CSV table of C-alpha atoms in Angstrom, one decimal:
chain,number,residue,atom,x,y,z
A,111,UNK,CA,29.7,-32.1,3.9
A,112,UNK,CA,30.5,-28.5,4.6
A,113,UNK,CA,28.6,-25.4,5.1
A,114,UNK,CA,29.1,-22.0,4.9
A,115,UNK,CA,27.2,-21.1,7.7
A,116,UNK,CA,28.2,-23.9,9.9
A,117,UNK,CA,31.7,-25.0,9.2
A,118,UNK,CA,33.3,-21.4,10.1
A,119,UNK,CA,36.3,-20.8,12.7
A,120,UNK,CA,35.3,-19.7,16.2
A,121,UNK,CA,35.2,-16.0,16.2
A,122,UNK,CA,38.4,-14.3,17.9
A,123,UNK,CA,37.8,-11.6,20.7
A,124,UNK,CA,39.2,-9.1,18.3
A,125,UNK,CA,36.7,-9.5,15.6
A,126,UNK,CA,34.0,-9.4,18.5
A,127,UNK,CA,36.1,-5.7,19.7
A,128,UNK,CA,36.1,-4.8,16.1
A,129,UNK,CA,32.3,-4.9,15.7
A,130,UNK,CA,31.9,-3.4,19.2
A,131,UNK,CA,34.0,-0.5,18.2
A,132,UNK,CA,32.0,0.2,14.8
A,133,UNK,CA,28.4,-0.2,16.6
A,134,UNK,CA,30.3,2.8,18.8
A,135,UNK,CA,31.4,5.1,16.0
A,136,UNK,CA,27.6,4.7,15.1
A,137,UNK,CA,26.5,6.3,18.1
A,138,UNK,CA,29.4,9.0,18.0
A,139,UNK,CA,30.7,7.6,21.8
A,140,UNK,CA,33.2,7.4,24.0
A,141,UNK,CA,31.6,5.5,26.4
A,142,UNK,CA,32.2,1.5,26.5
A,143,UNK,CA,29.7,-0.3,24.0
A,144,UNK,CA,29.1,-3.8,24.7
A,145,UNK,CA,27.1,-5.7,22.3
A,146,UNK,CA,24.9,-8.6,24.5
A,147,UNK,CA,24.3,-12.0,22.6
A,148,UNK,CA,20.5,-11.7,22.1
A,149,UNK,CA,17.3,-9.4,20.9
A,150,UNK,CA,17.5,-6.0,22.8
A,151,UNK,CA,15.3,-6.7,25.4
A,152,UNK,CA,18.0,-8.4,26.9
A,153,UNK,CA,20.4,-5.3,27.3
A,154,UNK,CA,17.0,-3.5,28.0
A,155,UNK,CA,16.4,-5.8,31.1
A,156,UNK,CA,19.9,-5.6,32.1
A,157,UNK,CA,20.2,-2.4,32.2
A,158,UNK,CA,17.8,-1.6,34.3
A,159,UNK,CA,17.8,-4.4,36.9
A,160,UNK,CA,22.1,-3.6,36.8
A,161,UNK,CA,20.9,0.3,37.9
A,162,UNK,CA,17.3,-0.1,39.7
A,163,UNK,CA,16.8,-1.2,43.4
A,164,UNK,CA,14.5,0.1,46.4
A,165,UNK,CA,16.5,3.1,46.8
A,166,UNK,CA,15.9,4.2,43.2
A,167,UNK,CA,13.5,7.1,42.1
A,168,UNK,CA,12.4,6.7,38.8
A,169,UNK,CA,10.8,9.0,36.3
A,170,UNK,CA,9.3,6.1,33.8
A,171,UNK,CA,8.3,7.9,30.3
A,172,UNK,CA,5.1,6.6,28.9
A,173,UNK,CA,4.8,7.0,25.6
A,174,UNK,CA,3.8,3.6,24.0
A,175,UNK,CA,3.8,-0.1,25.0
A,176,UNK,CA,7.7,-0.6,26.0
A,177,UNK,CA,7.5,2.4,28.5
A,178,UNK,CA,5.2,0.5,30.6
A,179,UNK,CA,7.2,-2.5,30.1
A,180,UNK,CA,10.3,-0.7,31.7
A,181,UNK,CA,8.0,0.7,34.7
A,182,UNK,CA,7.0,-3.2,35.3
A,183,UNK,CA,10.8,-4.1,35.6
A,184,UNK,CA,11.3,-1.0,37.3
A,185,UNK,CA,8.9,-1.7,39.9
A,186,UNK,CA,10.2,-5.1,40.5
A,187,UNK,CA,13.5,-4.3,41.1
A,188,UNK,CA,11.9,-2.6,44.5
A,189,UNK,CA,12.6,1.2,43.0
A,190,UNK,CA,9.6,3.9,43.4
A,191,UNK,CA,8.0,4.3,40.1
A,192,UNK,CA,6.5,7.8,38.5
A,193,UNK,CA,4.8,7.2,36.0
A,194,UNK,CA,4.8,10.1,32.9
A,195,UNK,CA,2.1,9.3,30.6
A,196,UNK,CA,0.7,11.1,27.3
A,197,UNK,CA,-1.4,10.1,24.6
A,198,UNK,CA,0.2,7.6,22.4
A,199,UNK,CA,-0.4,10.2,19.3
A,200,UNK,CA,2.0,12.6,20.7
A,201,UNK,CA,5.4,12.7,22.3
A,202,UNK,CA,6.0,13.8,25.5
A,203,UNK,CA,8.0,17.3,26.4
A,204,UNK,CA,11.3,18.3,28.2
A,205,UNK,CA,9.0,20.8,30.0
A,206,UNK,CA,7.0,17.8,31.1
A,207,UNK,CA,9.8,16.4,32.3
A,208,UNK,CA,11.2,19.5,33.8
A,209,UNK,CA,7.8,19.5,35.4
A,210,UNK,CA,7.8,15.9,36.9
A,211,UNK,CA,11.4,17.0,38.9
A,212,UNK,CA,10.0,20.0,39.8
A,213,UNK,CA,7.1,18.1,41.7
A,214,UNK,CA,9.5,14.8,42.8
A,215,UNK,CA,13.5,16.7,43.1
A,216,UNK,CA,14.2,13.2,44.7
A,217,UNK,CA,13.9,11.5,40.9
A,218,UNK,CA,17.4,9.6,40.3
A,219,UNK,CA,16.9,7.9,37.5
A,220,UNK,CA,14.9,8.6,34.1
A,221,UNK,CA,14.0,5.9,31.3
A,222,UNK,CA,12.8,7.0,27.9
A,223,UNK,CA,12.0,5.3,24.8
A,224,UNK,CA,13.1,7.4,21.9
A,225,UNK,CA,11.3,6.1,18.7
A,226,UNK,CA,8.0,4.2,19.6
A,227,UNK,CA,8.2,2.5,16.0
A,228,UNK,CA,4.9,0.6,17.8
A,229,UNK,CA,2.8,4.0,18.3
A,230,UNK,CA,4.8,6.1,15.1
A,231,UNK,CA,6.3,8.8,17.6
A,232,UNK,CA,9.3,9.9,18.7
A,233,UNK,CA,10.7,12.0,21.5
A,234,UNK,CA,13.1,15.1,21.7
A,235,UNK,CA,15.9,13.4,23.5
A,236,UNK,CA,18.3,16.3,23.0
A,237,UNK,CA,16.2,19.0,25.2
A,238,UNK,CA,15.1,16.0,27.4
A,239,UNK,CA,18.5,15.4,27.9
A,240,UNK,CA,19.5,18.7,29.3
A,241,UNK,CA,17.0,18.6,31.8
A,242,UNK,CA,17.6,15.1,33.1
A,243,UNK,CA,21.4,16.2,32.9
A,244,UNK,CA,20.9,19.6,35.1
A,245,UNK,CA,19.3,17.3,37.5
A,246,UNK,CA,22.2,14.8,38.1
A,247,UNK,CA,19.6,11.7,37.6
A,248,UNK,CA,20.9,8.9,35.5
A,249,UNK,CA,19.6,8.9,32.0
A,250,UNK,CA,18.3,5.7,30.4
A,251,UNK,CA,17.2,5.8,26.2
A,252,UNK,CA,15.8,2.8,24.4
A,253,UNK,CA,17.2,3.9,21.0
A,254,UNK,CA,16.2,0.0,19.3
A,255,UNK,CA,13.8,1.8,16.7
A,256,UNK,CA,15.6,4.9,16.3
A,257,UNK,CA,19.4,4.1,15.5
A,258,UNK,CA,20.0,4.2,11.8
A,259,UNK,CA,16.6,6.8,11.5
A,260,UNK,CA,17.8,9.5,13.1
A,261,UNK,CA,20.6,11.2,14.8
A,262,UNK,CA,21.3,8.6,18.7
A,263,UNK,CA,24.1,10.8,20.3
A,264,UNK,CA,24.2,9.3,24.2
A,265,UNK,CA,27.4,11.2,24.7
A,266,UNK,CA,26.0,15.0,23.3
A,267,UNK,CA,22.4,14.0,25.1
A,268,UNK,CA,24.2,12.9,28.5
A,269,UNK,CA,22.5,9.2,27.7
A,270,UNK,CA,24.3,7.0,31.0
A,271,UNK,CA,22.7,3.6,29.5
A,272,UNK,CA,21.7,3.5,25.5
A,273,UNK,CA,20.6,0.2,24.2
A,274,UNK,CA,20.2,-0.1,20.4
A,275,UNK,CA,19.2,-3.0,18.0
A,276,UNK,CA,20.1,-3.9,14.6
A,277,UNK,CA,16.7,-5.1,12.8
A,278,UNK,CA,14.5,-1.8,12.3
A,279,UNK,CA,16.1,0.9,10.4
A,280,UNK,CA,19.5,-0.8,10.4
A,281,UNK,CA,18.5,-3.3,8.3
A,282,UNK,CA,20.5,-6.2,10.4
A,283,UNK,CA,19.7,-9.1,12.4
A,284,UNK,CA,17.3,-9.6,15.6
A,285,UNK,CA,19.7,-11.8,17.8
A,286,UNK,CA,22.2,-9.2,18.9
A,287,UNK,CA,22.1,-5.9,20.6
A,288,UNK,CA,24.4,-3.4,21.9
A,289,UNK,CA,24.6,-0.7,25.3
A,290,UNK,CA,26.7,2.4,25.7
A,291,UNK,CA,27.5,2.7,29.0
A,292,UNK,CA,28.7,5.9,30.7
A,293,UNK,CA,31.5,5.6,33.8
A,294,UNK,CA,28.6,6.7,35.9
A,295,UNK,CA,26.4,3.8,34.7
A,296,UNK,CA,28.7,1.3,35.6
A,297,UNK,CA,29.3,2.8,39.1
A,298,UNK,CA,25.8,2.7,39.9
A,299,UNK,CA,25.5,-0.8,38.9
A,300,UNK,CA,29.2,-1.4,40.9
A,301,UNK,CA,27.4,0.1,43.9
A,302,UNK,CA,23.6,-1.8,43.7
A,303,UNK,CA,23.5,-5.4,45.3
A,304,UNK,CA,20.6,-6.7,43.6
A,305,UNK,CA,22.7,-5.7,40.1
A,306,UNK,CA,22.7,-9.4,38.4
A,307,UNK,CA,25.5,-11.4,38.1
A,308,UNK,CA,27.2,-15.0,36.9
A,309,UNK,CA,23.6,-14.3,34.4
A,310,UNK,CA,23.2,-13.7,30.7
A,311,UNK,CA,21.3,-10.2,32.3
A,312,UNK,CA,24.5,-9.1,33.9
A,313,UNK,CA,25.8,-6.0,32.3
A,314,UNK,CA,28.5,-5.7,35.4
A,315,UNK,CA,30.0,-9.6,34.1
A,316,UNK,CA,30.6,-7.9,31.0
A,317,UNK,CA,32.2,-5.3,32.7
A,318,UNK,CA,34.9,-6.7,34.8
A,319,UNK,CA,35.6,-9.9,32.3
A,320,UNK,CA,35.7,-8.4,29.3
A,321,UNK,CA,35.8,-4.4,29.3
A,322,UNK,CA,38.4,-4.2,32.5
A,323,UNK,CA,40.0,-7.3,31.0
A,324,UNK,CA,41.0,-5.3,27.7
A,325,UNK,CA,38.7,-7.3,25.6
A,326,UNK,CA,41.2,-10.1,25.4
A,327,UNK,CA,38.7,-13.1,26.1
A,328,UNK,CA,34.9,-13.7,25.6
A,329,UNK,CA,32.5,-14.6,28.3
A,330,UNK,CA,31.0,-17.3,26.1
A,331,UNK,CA,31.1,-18.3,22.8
A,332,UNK,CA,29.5,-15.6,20.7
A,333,UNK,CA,26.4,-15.7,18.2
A,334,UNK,CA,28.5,-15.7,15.4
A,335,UNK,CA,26.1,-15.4,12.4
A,336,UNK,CA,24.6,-12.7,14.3
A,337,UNK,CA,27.7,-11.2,14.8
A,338,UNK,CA,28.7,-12.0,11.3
A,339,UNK,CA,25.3,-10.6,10.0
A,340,UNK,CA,25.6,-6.9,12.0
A,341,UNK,CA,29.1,-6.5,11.2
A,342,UNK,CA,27.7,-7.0,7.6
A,343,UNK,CA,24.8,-4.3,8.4
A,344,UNK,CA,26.9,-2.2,9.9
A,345,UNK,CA,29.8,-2.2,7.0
A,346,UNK,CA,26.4,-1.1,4.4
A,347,UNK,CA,25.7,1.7,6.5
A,348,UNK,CA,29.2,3.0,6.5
A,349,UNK,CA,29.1,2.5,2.8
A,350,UNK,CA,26.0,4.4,2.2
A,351,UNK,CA,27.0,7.0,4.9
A,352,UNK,CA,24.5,7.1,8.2
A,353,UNK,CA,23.6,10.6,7.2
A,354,UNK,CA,22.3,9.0,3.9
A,355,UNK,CA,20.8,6.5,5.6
A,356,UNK,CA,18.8,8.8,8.3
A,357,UNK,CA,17.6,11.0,5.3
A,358,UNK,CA,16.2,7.9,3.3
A,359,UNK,CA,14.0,6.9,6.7
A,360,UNK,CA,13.0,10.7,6.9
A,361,UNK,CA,12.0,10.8,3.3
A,362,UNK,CA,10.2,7.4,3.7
A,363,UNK,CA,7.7,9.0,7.1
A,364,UNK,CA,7.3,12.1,5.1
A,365,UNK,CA,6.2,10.4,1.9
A,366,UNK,CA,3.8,7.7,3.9
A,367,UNK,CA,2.5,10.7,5.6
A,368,UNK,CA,1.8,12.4,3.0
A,369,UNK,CA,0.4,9.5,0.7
A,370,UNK,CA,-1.8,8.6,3.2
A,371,UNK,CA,-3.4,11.8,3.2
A,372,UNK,CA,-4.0,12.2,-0.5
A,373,UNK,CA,-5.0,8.4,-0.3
A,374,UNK,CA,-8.3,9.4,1.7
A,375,UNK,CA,-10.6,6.4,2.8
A,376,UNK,CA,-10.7,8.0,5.9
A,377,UNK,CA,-6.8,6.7,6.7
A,378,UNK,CA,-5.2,9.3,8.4
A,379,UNK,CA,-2.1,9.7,10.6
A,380,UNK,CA,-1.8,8.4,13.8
A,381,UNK,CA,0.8,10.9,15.4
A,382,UNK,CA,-0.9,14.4,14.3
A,383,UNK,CA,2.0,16.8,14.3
A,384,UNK,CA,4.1,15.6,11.8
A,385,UNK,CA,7.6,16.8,13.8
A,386,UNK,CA,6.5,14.2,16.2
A,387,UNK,CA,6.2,11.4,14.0
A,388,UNK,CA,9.2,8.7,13.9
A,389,UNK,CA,11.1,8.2,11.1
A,390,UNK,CA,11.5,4.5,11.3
A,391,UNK,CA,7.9,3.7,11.2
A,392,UNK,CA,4.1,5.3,10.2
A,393,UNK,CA,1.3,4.7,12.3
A,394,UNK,CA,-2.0,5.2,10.5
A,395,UNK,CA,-5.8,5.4,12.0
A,396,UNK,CA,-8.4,3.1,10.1
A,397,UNK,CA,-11.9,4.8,9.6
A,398,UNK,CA,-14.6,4.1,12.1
A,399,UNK,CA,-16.1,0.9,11.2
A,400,UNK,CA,-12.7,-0.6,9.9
A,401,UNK,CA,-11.0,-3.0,11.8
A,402,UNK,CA,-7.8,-2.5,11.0
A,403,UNK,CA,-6.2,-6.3,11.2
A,404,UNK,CA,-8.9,-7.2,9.0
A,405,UNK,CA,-7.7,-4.1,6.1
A,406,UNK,CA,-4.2,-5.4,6.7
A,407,UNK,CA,-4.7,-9.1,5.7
A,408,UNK,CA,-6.6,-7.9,3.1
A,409,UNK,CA,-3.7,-5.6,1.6
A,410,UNK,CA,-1.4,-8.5,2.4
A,411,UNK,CA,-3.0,-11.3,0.4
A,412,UNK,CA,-2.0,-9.3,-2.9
A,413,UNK,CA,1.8,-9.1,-1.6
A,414,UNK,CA,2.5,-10.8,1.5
A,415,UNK,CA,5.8,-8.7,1.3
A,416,UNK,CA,4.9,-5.3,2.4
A,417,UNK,CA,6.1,-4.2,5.4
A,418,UNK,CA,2.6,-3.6,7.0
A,419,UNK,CA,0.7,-4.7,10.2
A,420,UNK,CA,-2.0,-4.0,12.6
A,421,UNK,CA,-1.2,-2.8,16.0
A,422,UNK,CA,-1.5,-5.2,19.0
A,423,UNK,CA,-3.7,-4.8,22.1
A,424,UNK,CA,-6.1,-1.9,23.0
A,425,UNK,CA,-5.2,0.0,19.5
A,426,UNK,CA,-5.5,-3.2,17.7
A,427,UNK,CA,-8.7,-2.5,16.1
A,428,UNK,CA,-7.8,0.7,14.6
A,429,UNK,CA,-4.1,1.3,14.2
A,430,UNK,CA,-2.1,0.1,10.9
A,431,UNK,CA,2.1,0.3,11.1
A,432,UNK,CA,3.7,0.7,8.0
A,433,UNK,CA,7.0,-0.5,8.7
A,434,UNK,CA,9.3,1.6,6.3
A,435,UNK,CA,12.9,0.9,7.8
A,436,UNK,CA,15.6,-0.6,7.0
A,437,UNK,CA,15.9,-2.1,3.4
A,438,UNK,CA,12.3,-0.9,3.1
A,439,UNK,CA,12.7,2.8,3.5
A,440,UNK,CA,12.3,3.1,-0.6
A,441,UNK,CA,9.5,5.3,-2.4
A,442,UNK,CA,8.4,1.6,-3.9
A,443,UNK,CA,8.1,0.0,-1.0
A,444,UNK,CA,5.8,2.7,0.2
A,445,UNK,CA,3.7,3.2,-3.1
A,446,UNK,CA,2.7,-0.3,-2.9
A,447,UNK,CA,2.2,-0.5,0.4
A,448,UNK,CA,-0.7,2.7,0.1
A,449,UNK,CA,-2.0,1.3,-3.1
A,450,UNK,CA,-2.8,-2.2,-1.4
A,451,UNK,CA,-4.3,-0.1,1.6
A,452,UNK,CA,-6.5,1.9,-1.1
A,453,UNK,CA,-8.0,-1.2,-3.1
A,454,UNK,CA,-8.5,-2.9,0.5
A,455,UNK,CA,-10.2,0.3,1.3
A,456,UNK,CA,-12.3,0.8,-1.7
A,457,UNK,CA,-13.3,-2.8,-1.9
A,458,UNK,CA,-14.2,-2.2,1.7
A,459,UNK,CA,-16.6,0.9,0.1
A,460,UNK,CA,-14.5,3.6,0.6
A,461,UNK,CA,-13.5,6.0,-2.2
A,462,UNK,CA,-9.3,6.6,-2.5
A,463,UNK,CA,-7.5,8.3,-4.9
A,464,UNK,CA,-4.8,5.9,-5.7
A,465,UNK,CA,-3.2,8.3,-8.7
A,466,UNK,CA,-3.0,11.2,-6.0
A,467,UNK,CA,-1.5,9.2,-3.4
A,468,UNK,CA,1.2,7.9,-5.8
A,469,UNK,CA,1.8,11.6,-6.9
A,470,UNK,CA,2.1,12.9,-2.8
A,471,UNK,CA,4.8,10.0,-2.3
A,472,UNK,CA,6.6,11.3,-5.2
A,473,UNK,CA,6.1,14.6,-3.9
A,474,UNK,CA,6.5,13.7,-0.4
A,475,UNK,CA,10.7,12.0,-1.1
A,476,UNK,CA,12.7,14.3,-0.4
């Protein structure tokens, strides 16, 4: 008995290249792009234990639950960690950055999350980039929410590692992931002797077995359905245009946003300047005496579908995610995610205005 999905020929390492090259006219690079056989924290590990040791100096960006997760692999790796920290409902500054060198000129190495699609903001990676740029350390963007939502340029923004992922606002699958790597990346990985190696964290094995070796031969068989399944994602970007598909996820926060507000309930915007809001993703604030997981399951038992969620940890109790990316960035998606919010709400005792939130969504698409 045969299968589609199981009976297909091995994948050749020029199908593999092929994908690798598309993932890099994506990010507008000229840097090598390797695309690592598993969910982005792997390339997200890898990248920093390949660059971090106990000479490194590292500026560690806090602006959600993944920038502390980076100073905790940071730390391991034996490198001195500063931590930059600001409140989760706002994204942090290149003057604040600007500010943390000024105080520590011995920072060598800078890790930033652009889109914190768990927190709704995002970060201005372009003037952060200058800065980190003027200051020779090596730059470090987890771009995993933000590719496909808005404009990832690691070669205009002087990015030395970029690690992407295929299932937010790309709309692909979960089990593959992809790094640009700039030349001086790889030298600093070259040049550390903690770097892994002969491991499936080992950026530098893909380096000198399959980059240096002209992408000839594999390092192991590859995921193929999940290679299959981004080179699929990939191919509907190009087909809608990435332009198109960056100004469907800004239409989709900017609709939420402004649904939210004309739902009323109390539900209000997480992130309060609107410019620092992600486009992926819309983090709202539950009234006081809500809990929020308890609002969600309730809008989810009348469509288990829509892309919503309560937050995890200490803003678990008041923070709801409306997940607009990907296939879900749509003004109908987002309409019926607000109305189930507003007859959770109002069965809850709240009064909403479900015809004006419908009308600010409308409004609200660009």
């Amino acid at each position: 008995m045969t299968h589609p999905l199981l009976d297909l020929p091995p994948m050749s390492a020029a199908h593999f290249a092929s994908i690798e090259d598309r993932v890099a006219k994506l990010l507008d690079t000229e840097q090598d792009v390797v695309i690592m056989q598993g969910e982005a924290l792997l390339p997200l590990e890898g990248a920093i234990r390949g660059t971090a040791g106990p000479g490194t100096v590292a500026l560690n960006v806090i602006t959600g639950p993944y920038g502390q997760t980076f100073g905790n692999w940071l730390r391991d790796c034996g490198a001195t960690v500063i931590d930059l920290s600001v409140p989760f409902h706002t994204a942090v500054s290149a003057a604040q950055i600007r500010e943390a060198f000024t105080e520590h000129p011995e920072i060598d190495f800078v890790s930033l999350v652009h889109a914190e699609a768990a927190t709704g903001n995002t970060n201005p990676v372009a003037e952060i980039g200058e800065v980190v740029r003027e200051q020779g350390a090596l730059f470090y963007l987890d771009a995993v929410a933000s590719i496909g939502a808005e404009p990832v340029l690691p070669d205009a923004w002087g990015v030395d590692l970029c690690v992407v992922g295929a299932q937010k606002a790309m709309g692909g699958p979960a089990g593959v992931s992809a790094v640009s790597v700039s030349e001086r990346a790889w030298a600093r990985m070259a040049s550390n002797p903690g770097a892994p190696r002969r491991s499936y964290l080992s950026l530098l094995d893909w380096k000198e077995r399959w980059v240096d070796g002209g992408r000839k031969a594999l390092l192991h068989a590859p995921a193929q359905l999940e290679m299959l399944a981004l080179e699929a994602c990939v191919e509907r970007i190009e087909t809608e245009g990435l332009e198109a598909v960056m100004a469907r996820h800004a239409s989709a926060a900017a609709a939420t946003r402004a649904g939210a507000e004309a739902l009323g309930g109390g539900l209000e915007p997480y992130v309060h300047e609107a410019h620092e809001a992600a486009p992926v993703a819309t983090t709202l604030r539950t009234p006081p005496g809500v809990v929020a997981s308890d609002l969600v399951a309730h809008a989810l038992s009348t469509d288990p579908a829509l892309p919503l969620a309560a937050s995890g940890g200490a803003l678990a109790a008041s923070m709801i995610r409306v997940n607009h990316y990907g296939p879900n960035a749509t003004p109908e998606t987002i309409n019926s995610s607000l109305t189930a919010l507003g007859v959770a709400l109002r069965e809850n005792g709240a009064t909403v205005d479900l015809e004006g939130a419908r009308g600010a969504v409308e409004g609200g698409w660009a």
